[in-house]
Amino acid sequence: MRNSKLIKRNVLFDKYNKKFIVDDLELSDGTTNFWAYLTSPPGSIIVAIDKDKNLILVHQYRYTLKDFTFENPAGTVDEYEDFLETAQRELLEETGYKSDSFVNLGVYNDLPNETNHSCHIFLATNCQYVSSPTLDPFSEKYYEMTTELHPFIDIFKSLGNKSSLIRSSEHAAAIFLAHRYLSEHNLL
């Protein structure tokens, strides 16, 4: 695929900072084929822990799954905003919590076979509740979002089990990375 030649690009959808693209390609052996993918702006995921070592989770309805999910606070990077600013803003907007202690746990790609989307993962410790969440009026207000606290270690130990509240691979990976950091720094 690396030496493929683009014959034609078909943008089937281009709205809300997302594009669904189908590229017609000539592969290195002369065969023609297509590649379909989604482009979207990067985001930040925040593994947020309060002073009592509770994980602050967002419970919300996800239309794509037709079900509710438990997730870490997360969101798209706005124009002229860096990843840390996104993490700080999303934590406050979605949960009403703030933290003065953010650790960047790295940047990772989600489903690289299907999208160029990437996420910066942050650990926020000693989070304090300061206000009610302020959900955006465009979509989040329809997600039926609530905030729940669960002991971090219980959520971590449940990952991979049917009983786990976390069903998203990117959110599970974020919790694993946070656990490693917290363990290495004797913060658990």
Coordinates of C-alpha atoms in Angstrom, one line a residue:
M1 CA 0.0 0.0 0.0
R2 CA 2.9 2.4 0.7
N3 CA 3.7 2.7 -3.0
S4 CA 0.1 3.0 -4.2
K5 CA -0.8 5.8 -6.7
L6 CA -3.9 7.8 -6.1
I7 CA -6.1 7.7 -9.2
K8 CA -9.1 9.5 -7.8
R9 CA -10.3 10.8 -4.4
N10 CA -14.1 10.7 -3.7
V11 CA -15.1 12.7 -0.7
L12 CA -18.6 11.3 0.1
F13 CA -19.2 13.3 3.3
D14 CA -17.5 16.5 4.5
K15 CA -19.2 18.1 7.5
Y16 CA -18.6 18.7 11.2
N17 CA -14.8 18.4 10.8
K18 CA -15.2 14.8 9.5
K19 CA -14.7 13.4 6.0
F20 CA -15.6 10.0 4.6
I21 CA -13.2 9.4 1.8
V22 CA -12.9 6.6 -0.8
D23 CA -9.6 6.7 -2.7
D24 CA -9.3 4.8 -6.0
L25 CA -5.7 3.4 -6.0
E26 CA -3.3 1.8 -8.4
L27 CA -1.2 -0.7 -6.3
S28 CA 2.5 -1.3 -6.8
D29 CA 1.8 -4.4 -9.0
G30 CA -0.6 -2.4 -11.3
T31 CA -3.8 -3.8 -9.7
T32 CA -6.5 -1.2 -9.0
N33 CA -8.5 -1.2 -5.7
F34 CA -10.1 1.3 -3.3
W35 CA -9.5 2.4 0.3
A36 CA -12.3 3.9 2.4
Y37 CA -11.6 5.8 5.5
L38 CA -12.7 8.6 7.8
T39 CA -10.7 11.7 8.7
S40 CA -11.3 13.6 11.8
P41 CA -9.5 16.1 14.1
P42 CA -7.4 14.8 17.0
G43 CA -8.7 14.7 20.6
S44 CA -7.8 14.3 24.2
I45 CA -8.9 11.6 26.7
I46 CA -8.6 12.4 30.4
V47 CA -8.3 9.7 33.0
A48 CA -9.5 11.8 35.9
I49 CA -9.0 10.7 39.5
D50 CA -10.2 12.6 42.6
K51 CA -8.3 12.8 46.0
D52 CA -10.0 9.6 47.2
K53 CA -8.7 7.7 44.1
N54 CA -12.1 7.5 42.5
L55 CA -12.2 7.4 38.7
I56 CA -14.5 10.1 37.3
L57 CA -16.5 8.6 34.5
V58 CA -19.0 10.0 32.0
H59 CA -22.1 7.8 31.5
Q60 CA -23.7 8.7 28.1
Y61 CA -25.9 7.4 25.3
R62 CA -24.0 6.6 22.1
Y63 CA -26.2 6.6 19.1
T64 CA -23.7 4.4 17.1
L65 CA -24.0 1.6 19.7
K66 CA -27.7 2.3 20.5
D67 CA -26.7 2.0 24.2
F68 CA -25.2 3.8 27.1
T69 CA -21.4 3.7 27.7
F70 CA -19.1 4.6 30.5
E71 CA -16.1 6.6 29.3
N72 CA -13.4 8.8 30.5
P73 CA -14.0 12.5 29.8
A74 CA -12.8 13.2 26.2
G75 CA -13.2 15.6 23.3
T76 CA -12.0 17.1 20.1
V77 CA -9.3 19.7 20.0
D78 CA -10.7 23.0 19.0
E79 CA -9.0 25.4 16.6
Y80 CA -6.1 27.3 18.3
E81 CA -6.2 25.0 21.3
D82 CA -3.4 22.6 22.4
F83 CA -4.0 19.1 23.7
L84 CA -3.6 20.0 27.4
E85 CA -6.1 22.9 27.0
T86 CA -8.5 20.5 25.4
A87 CA -8.1 18.1 28.3
Q88 CA -8.6 20.8 30.9
R89 CA -11.7 22.2 29.1
E90 CA -13.3 18.8 28.5
L91 CA -12.8 17.7 32.1
L92 CA -14.6 20.8 33.3
E93 CA -17.3 20.8 30.6
E94 CA -18.3 17.2 30.9
T95 CA -17.9 16.6 34.6
G96 CA -17.6 19.9 36.5
Y97 CA -14.2 18.8 37.9
K98 CA -10.8 20.6 37.6
S99 CA -7.3 19.6 38.3
D100 CA -4.0 21.4 38.6
S101 CA -2.1 18.2 37.9
F102 CA -2.1 16.8 34.4
V103 CA 0.4 14.2 33.1
N104 CA 0.7 13.5 29.3
L105 CA 0.6 9.8 28.9
G106 CA 1.2 9.9 25.1
V107 CA -0.5 10.1 21.8
Y108 CA -2.1 7.1 20.2
N109 CA -4.0 6.3 17.0
D110 CA -7.5 4.8 17.0
L111 CA -8.4 2.2 14.4
P112 CA -5.6 3.2 12.0
N113 CA -7.0 0.9 9.3
E114 CA -10.2 3.0 9.2
T115 CA -9.3 6.5 10.4
N116 CA -6.5 9.0 10.9
H117 CA -7.9 10.0 14.3
S118 CA -5.5 10.3 17.2
C119 CA -5.9 11.0 20.9
H120 CA -3.6 12.5 23.5
I121 CA -4.1 10.7 26.7
F122 CA -3.8 12.6 30.0
L123 CA -3.9 11.6 33.6
A124 CA -5.5 14.2 35.9
T125 CA -5.1 13.7 39.6
N126 CA -6.5 15.3 42.7
C127 CA -9.6 16.4 40.7
Q128 CA -12.0 18.7 42.6
Y129 CA -15.6 19.3 41.8
V130 CA -16.2 23.0 41.1
S131 CA -19.4 23.3 39.2
S132 CA -22.2 21.5 37.3
P133 CA -21.1 20.2 33.8
T134 CA -21.7 22.6 30.9
L135 CA -22.5 20.4 28.0
D136 CA -22.3 21.9 24.5
P137 CA -25.6 22.8 23.0
F138 CA -24.9 21.0 19.6
S139 CA -24.8 17.4 20.5
E140 CA -23.7 16.7 24.1
K141 CA -27.0 17.9 25.5
Y142 CA -28.7 15.0 23.7
Y143 CA -26.3 12.3 25.1
E144 CA -28.1 12.1 28.5
M145 CA -24.7 12.6 30.1
T146 CA -24.1 12.0 33.8
T147 CA -21.0 11.8 35.9
E148 CA -20.2 8.8 38.1
L149 CA -17.4 8.1 40.5
H150 CA -16.0 4.5 40.8
P151 CA -12.9 3.3 42.7
F152 CA -10.0 3.5 40.2
I153 CA -8.6 0.2 41.2
D154 CA -11.9 -1.6 40.9
I155 CA -12.4 -0.3 37.3
F156 CA -8.8 -1.2 36.5
K157 CA -9.2 -4.8 37.8
S158 CA -12.5 -5.2 35.9
L159 CA -11.0 -4.5 32.5
G160 CA -11.3 -7.4 30.2
N161 CA -14.2 -9.0 32.2
K162 CA -17.8 -9.1 31.0
S163 CA -18.7 -7.1 34.1
S164 CA -16.4 -4.2 33.2
L165 CA -18.1 -0.8 32.8
I166 CA -15.5 0.2 30.3
R167 CA -16.2 -1.4 26.9
S168 CA -14.2 1.0 24.6
S169 CA -10.7 -0.2 23.8
E170 CA -9.3 3.4 23.7
H171 CA -10.7 4.1 27.1
A172 CA -9.5 0.8 28.5
A173 CA -6.0 1.5 27.1
A174 CA -6.1 5.0 28.7
I175 CA -6.8 3.4 32.1
F176 CA -4.0 0.9 31.7
L177 CA -1.6 3.7 30.9
A178 CA -2.8 5.7 33.9
H179 CA -2.4 2.6 36.2
R180 CA 1.2 2.0 35.0
Y181 CA 2.1 5.7 35.7
L182 CA 0.4 5.6 39.1
S183 CA 2.1 2.3 40.0
E184 CA 5.5 3.5 38.9
H185 CA 5.2 6.7 40.9
N186 CA 3.7 4.9 44.0
L187 CA 0.5 6.9 43.7
L188 CA -2.0 4.1 44.1

